[in-house]
Amino acid sequence: MNNDRFTAYYRAQNIIPEDEWNSFMELLRRPLPTTFRIAGSREIAHTLGNTIKDEVLPPPAQIPWYPEGLAWQFNVSKKVLRKSPEFKKFHSFLVHETEVGNISRQEAVSMLPPLFLNVQPHHKVIDMCAAPGSKTAQLLEALHADDTATATSIPPGLLIANDSDARRSHLLIHQSARLPSPAFMVTNLDASIFPVLRSGTTEKRRSVKNTPSQLLFDRILCDVPCSGDGTLRKNIGIWKRWQPMDGNGCTVRILQRAMRMLEPDGRIVYSTCSLNPVENEAVIAAALNSNQVDRSIDTSFTSWKAYIETISEGKRADSKMLETHWPPSNSGSLDLERCMRIYPHLQDTGGFFVAVLERKSSCTCRPRRRPQTKPAAHPGKIKISDPGFKEMPYTFLAPDDPALATCIQQLNLTSDFPSSNVLVRNPEGDAVRSLYLTNDLVKSVILNNDYTRMRLMTSGTKVVTKQEAGRGMDAQFRILGEGLPVVLPYVNPEAIMTAPFSTLKVLLQTYYPLCASFPEPFKSAIEARGAGSHIVRFPASQSADTTLQRDLVLPLWKSNVSVALMIDKKAKRTLLLLPKKREKRKDSAATDEAAPDDEPNEPEAGNDNDGDQYENEGNIDTEQ
């Protein structure tokens, strides 16, 4: 693997000492080690971390700089890990835990930008170029730092994950389902022209009536598109096609737009998976100078003037090299040496670049006017300004809406349930099918902006759906498995059943077990309940062959005579700890047995795929 252009260019930059050049190039030709991060609540993360230390042989090493020891490195490549028999158990462990969202496959250097942002639960955060979503997941976890193992908090802050590609935006929605959040939104916009958003607060201006104020962000992540030459260790195709001008021309505009959206004392993290100064320090310098803020880079020519003089006047207009590709005249005052470039040969990682920018509270510069979303004329009834945008509208239900009142009554929700923040994704007048829950800030953003102009793909988290029942039964609302952690704090404690682990094993191994088949006291408890959605808690316990290290709280559906555990196949497979082939045969056999007519269909996870996620989905969970 070699590229003469790459070698000549980077040697000319003098960013790598000559005595380190050979080790740098040698490591670029070796595969990356396997790295992963433990996701979810801190309680679950530490329990899983102890499991990795005690049960994985040989154990991976903790990445020393990651907080609380929640990131790990296994010094074998993904291919070796997947194919070698001695790593079969560990690979199976990674696959199972990734499927249920407890582990995120992610390069070590990719974990850095969210850490530099230092997100708190009250922060307003936007990820400008979010797909495929590994960093977005880190930001969500920081926003939900107060979550417990069984319940999700409703943070006062906000996270908007944006991507310019509609398909990748839907991937973001799928990835974020692992951590359901009422504070989460996904938009599908060009980050360089992200519109002004309005919040519900008002501000007084001279000669102008009170208007909703602009929503500014406390934390902004600009992990921008780039040439990706820092990913040579995993994307070997770059060796053949790389050339110095592979960078993306929109990066400066994205960073400039982020600067105008930042709160005083707010923080931006700009990052790329490129080593190229043209994509890194040059962008930082151009953006800082364009914002009149009072950071040096080397190229083959000492200045733009020296370069342009080598080109005849008739061809200068066709040159793709701009003056901003060279250090500006004030480069010495821009503190560019404070940027961080991460070299693969120093820590056995990929290549990366990170810069942290903060807006001073004393800054008096005013943002330039940008396309804005107009406030909605009527809450919940937003005029469509982009007919080409095909997403369904967002309609908030009134707290006294009959359908919502029925849902609260059927699910035994307490008066603390935030009924004013429940929305539906169907046109007004249509029957209510699924309910989404948001926090106050997300609701304010939706009501004060045109969702089609925002190109809002999803908002909040789906928590409840209407379940069609069997013969002689009315449809009822049920709590979704992914929505249970959000709703659980508002469920009447008396409505939650308790059952031993032996009952969970029956529910996992038997399709639609009869209520009468369970031992006491669960038999009497479930028979006394009406048909519909119920919640059961399985306390931590230990038996001869199994250890349940923490309480599990899961949703059930009870029909007239039987019950079903309402979790998706991936979660059930992980609880069973069965190989996928065995699970697949079991599913096939189950289709030959007719389920009782009054049973609901078992819910499926979005984009469910019985294949190995690492094998079939490429780098969906791995982000540089």
Coordinates of C-alpha atoms in Angstrom, one line a residue:
M1 CA 0.0 0.0 0.0
N2 CA 1.6 3.2 -1.2
N3 CA 0.7 6.6 -2.7
D4 CA 3.5 8.8 -4.0
R5 CA 1.3 11.9 -3.9
F6 CA 0.5 11.2 -0.2
T7 CA 4.1 10.7 0.7
A8 CA 5.3 13.8 -1.1
Y9 CA 2.6 16.0 0.2
Y10 CA 2.8 15.2 3.9
R11 CA 6.6 15.2 3.9
A12 CA 6.3 18.8 2.5
Q13 CA 4.0 19.8 5.4
N14 CA 6.6 19.0 8.0
I15 CA 3.9 18.0 10.5
I16 CA 5.7 14.7 11.2
P17 CA 9.3 14.7 12.3
E18 CA 11.6 13.0 9.9
D19 CA 12.8 10.4 12.5
E20 CA 9.1 9.3 13.0
W21 CA 8.2 9.1 9.3
N22 CA 8.9 5.4 8.8
S23 CA 7.0 4.4 11.9
F24 CA 4.1 6.6 10.8
M25 CA 3.8 5.0 7.4
E26 CA 4.4 1.5 8.7
L27 CA 1.5 1.8 11.1
L28 CA -0.9 3.3 8.4
R29 CA -0.5 -0.1 6.6
R30 CA -1.6 -2.1 9.6
P31 CA -5.3 -2.8 10.6
L32 CA -6.9 -0.9 13.4
P33 CA -7.4 -2.6 16.8
T34 CA -10.9 -3.3 17.9
T35 CA -12.3 -0.5 20.1
F36 CA -15.7 -0.1 21.7
R37 CA -17.4 2.0 24.3
I38 CA -19.9 1.0 26.9
A39 CA -23.1 3.0 26.4
G40 CA -26.3 3.7 28.3
S41 CA -26.7 4.7 31.9
R42 CA -23.7 4.8 34.2
E43 CA -25.2 2.0 36.4
I44 CA -25.4 -0.4 33.5
A45 CA -22.1 0.7 32.1
H46 CA -20.1 -0.1 35.3
T47 CA -21.9 -3.5 35.7
L48 CA -21.0 -4.4 32.1
G49 CA -17.4 -3.1 32.6
N50 CA -17.0 -5.5 35.5
T51 CA -18.4 -8.3 33.4
I52 CA -15.7 -7.6 30.7
K53 CA -12.9 -7.6 33.3
D54 CA -14.0 -10.9 34.9
E55 CA -15.3 -13.0 32.0
V56 CA -13.6 -12.0 28.8
L57 CA -10.4 -14.0 28.1
P58 CA -8.0 -12.6 27.3
P59 CA -9.5 -9.3 28.6
P60 CA -9.3 -6.2 26.5
A61 CA -7.5 -3.1 27.9
Q62 CA -9.2 0.0 29.1
I63 CA -8.5 3.1 27.1
P64 CA -6.7 5.2 29.8
W65 CA -8.0 8.6 28.9
Y66 CA -11.7 7.8 28.6
P67 CA -13.7 8.9 31.6
E68 CA -14.6 6.2 34.2
G69 CA -12.8 3.5 32.2
L70 CA -15.8 2.9 29.9
A71 CA -13.9 2.5 26.6
W72 CA -11.9 -0.6 25.7
Q73 CA -9.4 -1.7 23.2
F74 CA -8.7 -5.2 22.0
N75 CA -5.5 -5.5 20.1
V76 CA -6.7 -7.6 17.2
S77 CA -8.4 -6.4 14.0
K78 CA -12.1 -6.7 13.3
K79 CA -11.5 -9.3 10.7
V80 CA -9.4 -11.5 13.0
L81 CA -11.9 -11.0 15.8
R82 CA -14.7 -12.1 13.5
K83 CA -13.1 -15.2 12.0
S84 CA -10.8 -16.6 14.7
P85 CA -12.3 -19.5 16.8
E86 CA -10.5 -18.4 20.0
F87 CA -12.4 -15.1 19.9
K88 CA -15.8 -16.5 19.1
K89 CA -17.2 -16.0 22.6
F90 CA -16.0 -12.5 22.8
H91 CA -17.3 -11.6 19.4
S92 CA -20.6 -13.1 20.3
F93 CA -20.7 -11.0 23.4
L94 CA -19.9 -7.8 21.4
V95 CA -22.7 -8.6 18.9
H96 CA -25.3 -9.3 21.5
E97 CA -24.5 -6.2 23.6
T98 CA -24.3 -4.0 20.6
E99 CA -27.8 -5.1 19.4
V100 CA -29.4 -4.0 22.6
G101 CA -27.5 -0.7 22.8
N102 CA -25.1 -1.5 25.7
I103 CA -22.0 -1.3 23.6
S104 CA -21.1 1.1 20.7
R105 CA -18.4 0.0 18.2
Q106 CA -16.4 3.2 17.7
E107 CA -12.9 4.2 16.9
A108 CA -10.9 5.5 19.9
V109 CA -10.2 8.9 18.2
S110 CA -13.9 9.3 17.3
M111 CA -14.8 9.3 21.0
L112 CA -12.8 12.5 21.6
P113 CA -15.0 15.4 20.2
P114 CA -18.0 14.8 22.5
L115 CA -15.7 14.6 25.5
F116 CA -14.3 18.1 24.7
L117 CA -17.8 19.5 24.5
N118 CA -18.5 18.5 28.1
V119 CA -22.3 18.4 27.7
Q120 CA -24.5 18.8 30.7
P121 CA -28.2 17.8 31.0
H122 CA -29.4 21.5 30.7
H123 CA -27.4 22.3 27.6
K124 CA -28.9 23.1 24.2
V125 CA -26.7 21.0 21.8
I126 CA -26.6 20.5 18.0
D127 CA -24.6 17.9 16.0
M128 CA -24.3 19.6 12.6
C129 CA -23.1 16.6 10.6
A130 CA -24.4 13.7 12.8
A131 CA -24.6 10.5 10.8
P132 CA -23.9 7.7 11.3
G133 CA -24.5 8.6 14.9
S134 CA -21.7 7.3 17.2
K135 CA -20.9 10.8 18.5
T136 CA -24.5 11.7 18.7
A137 CA -25.0 8.7 21.0
Q138 CA -22.3 10.0 23.3
L139 CA -23.9 13.4 23.4
L140 CA -27.3 11.8 24.2
E141 CA -25.7 9.9 27.0
A142 CA -24.2 13.1 28.5
L143 CA -27.6 14.8 28.3
H144 CA -29.0 11.8 30.2
A145 CA -26.3 11.6 32.8
D146 CA -29.0 11.3 35.5
D147 CA -30.6 8.2 34.1
T148 CA -30.8 5.0 36.2
A149 CA -30.6 1.4 35.0
T150 CA -34.4 1.1 34.6
A151 CA -35.7 4.7 34.1
T152 CA -34.8 7.5 31.7
S153 CA -34.8 11.1 33.0
I154 CA -36.3 13.9 31.0
P155 CA -33.5 16.4 30.8
P156 CA -34.3 20.1 30.4
G157 CA -31.8 20.5 27.5
L158 CA -32.0 19.6 23.9
L159 CA -30.0 17.7 21.2
I160 CA -30.6 18.3 17.5
A161 CA -28.9 15.7 15.3
N162 CA -28.7 17.1 11.7
D163 CA -27.5 15.5 8.5
S164 CA -27.8 16.7 4.9
D165 CA -28.6 13.2 3.5
A166 CA -32.1 11.9 4.1
R167 CA -31.1 8.3 4.1
R168 CA -28.4 8.9 6.7
S169 CA -30.9 10.9 8.8
H170 CA -33.2 7.9 9.0
L171 CA -30.1 5.9 10.1
L172 CA -29.7 8.4 12.9
I173 CA -33.3 7.8 14.0
H174 CA -32.6 4.0 14.1
Q175 CA -29.4 4.4 16.0
S176 CA -30.8 6.8 18.6
A177 CA -33.6 4.3 19.4
R178 CA -31.1 2.6 21.7
L179 CA -31.3 5.5 24.1
P180 CA -34.9 6.9 23.8
S181 CA -34.9 10.6 24.7
P182 CA -37.7 13.2 24.9
A183 CA -35.0 15.8 24.4
F184 CA -34.0 14.6 20.9
M185 CA -34.7 15.9 17.4
V186 CA -33.4 14.9 14.0
T187 CA -33.3 17.3 11.0
N188 CA -32.3 16.9 7.4
L189 CA -30.6 20.1 6.3
D190 CA -27.5 21.5 4.7
A191 CA -25.5 22.4 7.9
S192 CA -23.9 25.4 6.1
I193 CA -27.3 27.1 5.8
F194 CA -29.0 25.7 8.9
P195 CA -32.0 28.1 9.5
V196 CA -32.5 30.3 12.4
L197 CA -34.8 28.5 14.9
R198 CA -37.1 30.3 17.3
S199 CA -37.8 29.3 20.9
G200 CA -40.9 30.1 23.0
T201 CA -39.2 32.8 25.0
T202 CA -39.8 36.4 23.9
E203 CA -37.5 39.4 23.8
K204 CA -38.3 43.1 23.6
R205 CA -36.9 45.0 20.7
R206 CA -37.1 48.6 19.7
S207 CA -40.2 49.4 17.6
V208 CA -41.0 45.7 17.2
K209 CA -43.5 43.7 19.1
N210 CA -42.4 40.9 21.3
T211 CA -41.2 38.1 19.0
P212 CA -39.9 34.6 19.8
S213 CA -36.2 34.8 20.4
Q214 CA -33.6 33.0 18.3
L215 CA -32.6 29.6 19.7
L216 CA -28.8 29.7 20.3
F217 CA -26.8 26.6 21.4
D218 CA -24.5 26.0 24.3
R219 CA -22.6 23.2 22.6
I220 CA -22.1 22.6 18.9
L221 CA -20.3 19.7 17.3
C222 CA -18.9 20.2 13.8
D223 CA -17.6 16.8 12.8
V224 CA -17.4 17.9 9.2
P225 CA -17.1 16.0 5.9
C226 CA -13.5 15.6 4.8
S227 CA -11.0 13.6 2.7
G228 CA -10.8 10.9 5.4
D229 CA -7.1 10.2 5.0
G230 CA -6.9 9.6 8.7
T231 CA -8.9 6.5 8.1
L232 CA -6.4 4.8 5.8
R233 CA -6.0 1.9 8.3
K234 CA -9.6 0.8 7.8
N235 CA -10.5 2.4 4.4
I236 CA -7.6 1.0 2.3
G237 CA -9.2 2.2 -1.0
I238 CA -8.0 5.7 0.0
W239 CA -4.4 4.6 -0.7
K240 CA -5.2 4.3 -4.4
R241 CA -7.3 7.5 -5.0
W242 CA -5.9 10.0 -2.4
Q243 CA -4.8 13.4 -3.7
P244 CA -4.2 16.7 -1.8
M245 CA -7.4 18.5 -2.9
D246 CA -9.8 15.7 -1.8
G247 CA -11.3 17.9 1.0
N248 CA -14.8 19.2 1.1
G249 CA -15.4 22.8 0.2
C250 CA -18.3 23.4 2.6
T251 CA -16.4 23.0 5.9
V252 CA -15.6 26.7 6.4
R253 CA -19.2 27.6 5.8
I254 CA -20.4 25.0 8.3
L255 CA -18.0 26.3 11.0
Q256 CA -19.0 29.9 10.2
R257 CA -22.7 29.0 10.5
A258 CA -22.0 27.2 13.8
M259 CA -20.3 30.3 15.2
R260 CA -23.4 32.4 14.5
M261 CA -25.6 29.9 16.3
L262 CA -23.5 29.8 19.5
E263 CA -24.5 31.2 22.9
P264 CA -22.2 33.6 24.7
D265 CA -19.7 31.4 26.7
G266 CA -20.8 28.5 24.4
R267 CA -18.4 26.0 22.9
I268 CA -17.8 24.5 19.4
V269 CA -15.7 21.5 18.7
Y270 CA -14.5 21.2 15.1
S271 CA -13.1 17.8 14.1
T272 CA -12.1 15.9 11.0
C273 CA -10.7 12.4 10.3
S274 CA -8.1 14.1 8.1
L275 CA -4.5 15.0 8.8
N276 CA -4.4 17.7 6.1
P277 CA -3.7 21.3 7.3
V278 CA -5.9 22.6 4.4
E279 CA -8.9 20.9 6.0
N280 CA -7.9 21.7 9.5
E281 CA -5.9 24.7 10.6
A282 CA -6.7 26.6 7.4
V283 CA -10.5 26.2 8.0
I284 CA -10.1 27.3 11.6
A285 CA -8.1 30.4 10.6
A286 CA -10.5 31.4 7.8
A287 CA -13.5 31.0 10.1
L288 CA -11.9 33.0 12.9
N289 CA -10.9 35.8 10.6
S290 CA -14.4 35.9 9.0
N291 CA -15.9 36.4 12.5
Q292 CA -13.5 39.2 13.4
V293 CA -12.0 37.4 16.3
D294 CA -8.6 38.6 17.5
R295 CA -4.3 30.9 15.3
S296 CA 0.4 28.2 11.6
I297 CA 0.5 25.9 8.8
D298 CA 3.1 25.0 6.2
T299 CA 2.6 24.2 2.5
S300 CA 4.9 23.7 -0.4
F301 CA 4.6 27.4 -1.2
T302 CA 5.2 29.8 1.6
S303 CA 2.2 32.0 0.6
W304 CA -0.7 32.2 -1.8
K305 CA 1.1 34.9 -3.7
A306 CA 4.1 32.7 -4.2
Y307 CA 1.8 30.0 -5.6
I308 CA -0.3 32.1 -7.9
E309 CA 2.8 33.7 -9.5
T310 CA 3.7 30.3 -10.8
I311 CA 0.5 30.2 -12.9
S312 CA 0.0 32.3 -16.0
E313 CA -2.6 35.1 -15.7
G314 CA -4.9 33.4 -18.2
K315 CA -5.2 30.3 -16.1
R316 CA -5.3 31.8 -12.6
A317 CA -9.1 32.0 -12.6
D318 CA -9.3 28.2 -13.1
S319 CA -7.1 27.4 -10.1
K320 CA -8.9 25.5 -7.3
M321 CA -6.4 26.8 -4.7
L322 CA -7.7 29.8 -2.8
E323 CA -5.9 32.4 -0.7
T324 CA -7.4 30.9 2.5
H325 CA -5.5 27.7 1.8
W326 CA -2.4 29.5 3.1
P327 CA -1.7 30.9 6.5
P328 CA -3.3 34.4 6.8
S329 CA -1.1 37.4 7.6
N330 CA -2.3 37.3 11.2
S331 CA -1.7 33.5 11.7
G332 CA 0.7 34.2 14.6
S333 CA -2.1 35.7 16.6
L334 CA -4.7 33.0 16.0
D335 CA -3.2 30.4 18.4
L336 CA -3.4 27.6 15.8
E337 CA -0.8 25.6 17.8
R338 CA -3.6 25.0 20.3
C339 CA -5.4 22.7 17.8
M340 CA -4.8 19.0 18.3
R341 CA -3.7 16.6 15.6
I342 CA -3.7 12.9 16.5
Y343 CA -1.1 10.8 14.8
P344 CA -1.7 7.0 14.3
H345 CA 1.8 5.9 15.3
L346 CA 1.8 7.5 18.7
Q347 CA -1.2 5.6 20.3
D348 CA -2.1 2.9 17.7
T349 CA -5.2 4.8 16.5
G350 CA -6.5 6.4 13.4
G351 CA -5.6 10.0 12.4
F352 CA -7.7 12.8 13.6
F353 CA -7.9 16.6 14.2
V354 CA -9.8 18.5 16.9
A355 CA -10.1 22.2 17.7
V356 CA -12.1 23.7 20.6
L357 CA -13.6 27.2 20.1
E358 CA -15.5 29.3 22.7
R359 CA -17.5 32.4 22.3
K360 CA -16.6 35.1 24.9
S361 CA -19.6 36.5 26.7
S362 CA -18.2 40.0 26.0
C363 CA -18.4 39.4 22.2
T364 CA -20.4 42.2 20.6
C365 CA -20.3 40.9 17.0
R366 CA -23.8 40.3 15.6
P367 CA -24.7 37.3 13.5
R368 CA -25.5 37.9 9.9
R369 CA -29.1 37.4 8.8
R370 CA -29.8 33.8 7.7
P371 CA -32.9 32.0 6.4
Q372 CA -35.3 31.6 9.2
T373 CA -38.2 29.5 10.1
K374 CA -41.3 31.5 10.7
P375 CA -43.2 31.1 13.9
A376 CA -46.3 28.9 13.7
A377 CA -49.5 30.9 13.6
H378 CA -51.4 28.4 15.7
P379 CA -49.7 25.9 18.1
G380 CA -49.8 22.4 16.7
K381 CA -51.2 23.6 13.3
I382 CA -48.1 24.5 11.3
K383 CA -48.3 25.8 7.8
I384 CA -46.4 23.7 5.3
S385 CA -43.9 25.8 3.4
D386 CA -42.1 22.9 1.7
P387 CA -44.7 20.6 0.0
G388 CA -41.9 18.3 -1.1
F389 CA -41.1 17.3 2.4
K390 CA -43.1 14.1 3.0
E391 CA -42.8 13.6 6.8
M392 CA -46.1 13.6 8.8
P393 CA -47.0 16.7 10.9
Y394 CA -46.4 17.1 14.6
T395 CA -49.6 17.7 16.6
F396 CA -49.6 18.2 20.3
L397 CA -52.6 16.8 22.1
A398 CA -54.5 18.9 24.6
P399 CA -54.0 17.5 28.2
D400 CA -57.8 16.8 28.3
D401 CA -57.9 15.0 24.9
P402 CA -60.2 12.0 25.3
A403 CA -57.7 9.6 23.6
L404 CA -54.9 10.8 26.0
A405 CA -57.2 10.5 29.0
T406 CA -58.0 6.9 28.0
C407 CA -54.3 6.1 27.6
I408 CA -53.5 7.5 31.0
Q409 CA -56.3 5.5 32.6
Q410 CA -55.5 2.2 30.9
L411 CA -51.7 2.4 31.7
N412 CA -52.2 3.5 35.3
L413 CA -50.1 6.7 34.8
T414 CA -49.9 9.2 37.7
S415 CA -50.9 12.9 37.7
D416 CA -47.2 13.8 37.3
F417 CA -47.2 12.4 33.7
P418 CA -46.3 15.4 31.4
S419 CA -49.6 15.1 29.4
S420 CA -49.1 18.6 27.9
N421 CA -46.0 17.3 26.0
V422 CA -47.5 14.4 24.2
L423 CA -47.7 14.6 20.4
V424 CA -48.9 12.5 17.5
R425 CA -47.6 12.1 14.0
N426 CA -50.8 12.0 12.0
P427 CA -53.0 14.7 10.5
E428 CA -55.6 16.4 12.7
G429 CA -58.8 14.3 12.9
D430 CA -57.2 11.0 12.2
A431 CA -57.4 8.3 14.9
V432 CA -54.6 8.4 17.5
R433 CA -52.3 5.4 17.0
S434 CA -48.9 6.2 18.6
L435 CA -47.9 8.8 21.2
Y436 CA -44.6 10.6 21.4
L437 CA -43.2 12.4 24.5
T438 CA -41.0 15.5 24.4
N439 CA -39.7 17.9 27.0
D440 CA -40.7 21.6 27.3
L441 CA -37.8 22.9 25.1
V442 CA -38.5 20.5 22.2
K443 CA -42.2 21.4 22.3
S444 CA -41.4 25.1 22.2
V445 CA -39.1 24.6 19.2
I446 CA -41.8 22.6 17.3
L447 CA -44.6 25.1 18.0
N448 CA -42.5 28.1 17.1
N449 CA -41.0 26.9 13.8
D450 CA -42.3 25.5 10.5
Y451 CA -41.4 21.8 10.7
T452 CA -41.2 21.5 6.9
R453 CA -38.7 24.3 6.7
M454 CA -36.7 22.7 9.5
R455 CA -37.1 19.4 7.6
L456 CA -37.8 17.7 11.0
M457 CA -37.5 13.9 10.7
T458 CA -38.4 13.0 14.2
S459 CA -38.8 14.5 17.6
G460 CA -39.0 13.2 21.1
T461 CA -39.5 9.5 21.6
K462 CA -42.3 7.1 20.8
V463 CA -43.6 5.7 24.1
V464 CA -47.1 4.3 23.6
T465 CA -48.9 2.6 20.7
K466 CA -52.4 1.3 20.2
Q467 CA -52.6 -2.5 20.2
E468 CA -55.2 -4.3 18.2
A469 CA -56.6 -7.1 20.5
G470 CA -58.3 -10.4 19.7
R471 CA -61.9 -11.3 19.2
G472 CA -64.4 -9.6 21.5
M473 CA -61.7 -7.1 22.8
D474 CA -61.3 -3.4 22.1
A475 CA -58.0 -2.0 21.0
Q476 CA -56.0 -0.7 23.9
F477 CA -52.9 1.4 24.4
R478 CA -49.7 -0.4 25.5
I479 CA -46.3 0.9 26.5
L480 CA -43.5 0.1 24.0
G481 CA -40.4 -1.7 25.2
E482 CA -38.2 1.2 24.1
G483 CA -40.6 3.7 25.7
L484 CA -40.8 2.0 29.0
P485 CA -37.7 3.6 30.6
V486 CA -39.2 7.1 29.8
V487 CA -42.8 6.2 31.1
L488 CA -41.8 4.1 34.1
P489 CA -41.3 7.0 36.6
Y490 CA -44.9 8.0 36.0
V491 CA -46.5 4.5 36.4
N492 CA -48.4 4.0 39.6
P493 CA -46.1 1.7 41.7
E494 CA -49.1 -0.4 42.7
A495 CA -49.6 -1.3 39.1
I496 CA -46.2 -2.9 38.7
M497 CA -46.1 -6.6 39.3
T498 CA -43.1 -8.5 40.7
A499 CA -42.1 -11.9 39.6
P500 CA -39.1 -14.3 40.1
F501 CA -36.5 -15.0 37.5
S502 CA -38.1 -18.4 36.8
T503 CA -41.1 -16.6 35.5
L504 CA -38.9 -14.6 33.1
K505 CA -37.3 -17.8 31.8
V506 CA -40.8 -19.1 31.0
L507 CA -41.7 -15.9 29.2
L508 CA -38.5 -16.0 27.2
Q509 CA -38.6 -19.6 26.2
T510 CA -42.3 -20.1 25.6
Y511 CA -44.5 -18.4 23.1
Y512 CA -47.8 -17.1 24.6
P513 CA -47.7 -19.2 27.8
L514 CA -51.1 -19.6 29.5
C515 CA -51.7 -17.7 32.6
A516 CA -52.7 -20.9 34.4
S517 CA -49.3 -22.4 33.6
F518 CA -47.3 -20.1 36.0
P519 CA -46.6 -21.1 39.6
E520 CA -47.9 -19.0 42.4
P521 CA -47.9 -16.2 43.3
F522 CA -47.5 -14.8 39.8
K523 CA -50.4 -17.0 38.5
S524 CA -52.9 -15.4 40.8
A525 CA -51.5 -11.9 40.2
I526 CA -51.7 -12.1 36.4
E527 CA -55.1 -13.8 36.4
A528 CA -56.5 -11.0 38.5
R529 CA -55.4 -8.4 36.0
G530 CA -57.5 -7.3 33.1
A531 CA -56.5 -7.8 29.5
G532 CA -54.1 -5.3 28.1
S533 CA -50.6 -3.8 28.9
H534 CA -48.9 -4.5 32.2
I535 CA -45.4 -4.1 33.6
V536 CA -43.5 -6.6 35.6
R537 CA -40.3 -6.2 37.7
F538 CA -37.8 -9.1 38.0
P539 CA -35.6 -8.4 41.0
A540 CA -31.8 -9.1 40.9
S541 CA -31.2 -12.7 41.9
Q542 CA -28.9 -15.7 41.5
S543 CA -29.7 -19.3 40.7
A544 CA -27.6 -22.4 40.0
D545 CA -27.0 -21.5 36.4
T546 CA -27.9 -17.8 36.0
T547 CA -27.2 -14.5 37.7
L548 CA -29.4 -11.5 37.2
Q549 CA -27.1 -8.7 38.3
R550 CA -29.8 -5.9 38.4
D551 CA -33.5 -5.5 38.4
L552 CA -35.2 -5.9 35.0
V553 CA -38.5 -4.1 34.3
L554 CA -40.3 -5.3 31.2
P555 CA -43.7 -4.8 29.5
L556 CA -46.2 -7.6 29.1
W557 CA -49.4 -8.0 27.1
K558 CA -52.2 -10.1 28.7
S559 CA -55.0 -11.5 26.5
N560 CA -57.9 -13.5 27.9
V561 CA -55.9 -16.6 28.7
S562 CA -52.2 -16.0 28.0
V563 CA -49.4 -13.5 28.2
A564 CA -46.6 -12.3 26.0
L565 CA -43.3 -10.5 26.8
M566 CA -43.4 -7.4 24.6
I567 CA -39.7 -6.9 23.7
D568 CA -38.1 -7.2 20.3
K569 CA -36.2 -10.3 19.1
K570 CA -32.8 -8.8 19.7
A571 CA -33.4 -8.0 23.3
K572 CA -35.0 -11.4 23.8
R573 CA -32.0 -13.1 22.1
T574 CA -29.6 -11.3 24.4
L575 CA -31.5 -12.3 27.5
L576 CA -31.5 -15.9 26.4
L577 CA -27.8 -15.7 25.4
L578 CA -28.6 -18.0 22.5
P579 CA -26.6 -18.1 19.2
K580 CA -28.4 -16.5 16.3
K581 CA -28.8 -19.7 14.3
R582 CA -30.5 -21.4 17.1
E583 CA -32.8 -18.5 17.7
K584 CA -33.6 -18.4 14.0
R585 CA -34.6 -22.1 13.9
K586 CA -36.7 -21.5 17.0
D587 CA -38.5 -18.7 15.2
S588 CA -39.1 -20.9 12.2
A589 CA -40.5 -23.7 14.2
A590 CA -42.8 -21.3 16.0
T591 CA -44.4 -20.2 12.8
D592 CA -45.7 -23.7 12.4
E593 CA -47.6 -23.5 15.6
A594 CA -50.7 -21.4 15.4
A595 CA -50.8 -18.7 18.1
P596 CA -54.0 -18.0 19.9
D597 CA -56.4 -15.8 17.9
D598 CA -56.5 -13.2 20.6
E599 CA -52.7 -12.6 20.8
P600 CA -51.1 -9.4 19.4
N601 CA -48.2 -9.7 17.0
E602 CA -44.8 -9.6 18.8
P603 CA -43.2 -6.3 18.0
E604 CA -40.1 -6.2 15.9
A605 CA -37.2 -3.8 16.2
G606 CA -36.7 -1.3 13.4
N607 CA -34.7 -2.7 10.5
D608 CA -34.4 -6.1 12.3
N609 CA -31.8 -8.2 10.8
D610 CA -30.9 -11.7 12.0
G611 CA -27.4 -11.4 10.4
D612 CA -24.3 -10.3 12.3
Q613 CA -24.3 -6.6 12.6
Y614 CA -20.6 -6.3 12.2
E615 CA -20.7 -8.6 9.1
N616 CA -23.6 -7.1 7.2
E617 CA -23.8 -3.4 8.2
G618 CA -20.3 -2.4 7.6
N619 CA -19.3 0.7 9.7
I620 CA -22.8 1.7 10.8
D621 CA -21.6 1.6 14.4
T622 CA -18.0 2.6 13.7
E623 CA -17.3 6.2 13.1
Q624 CA -13.9 7.8 12.5

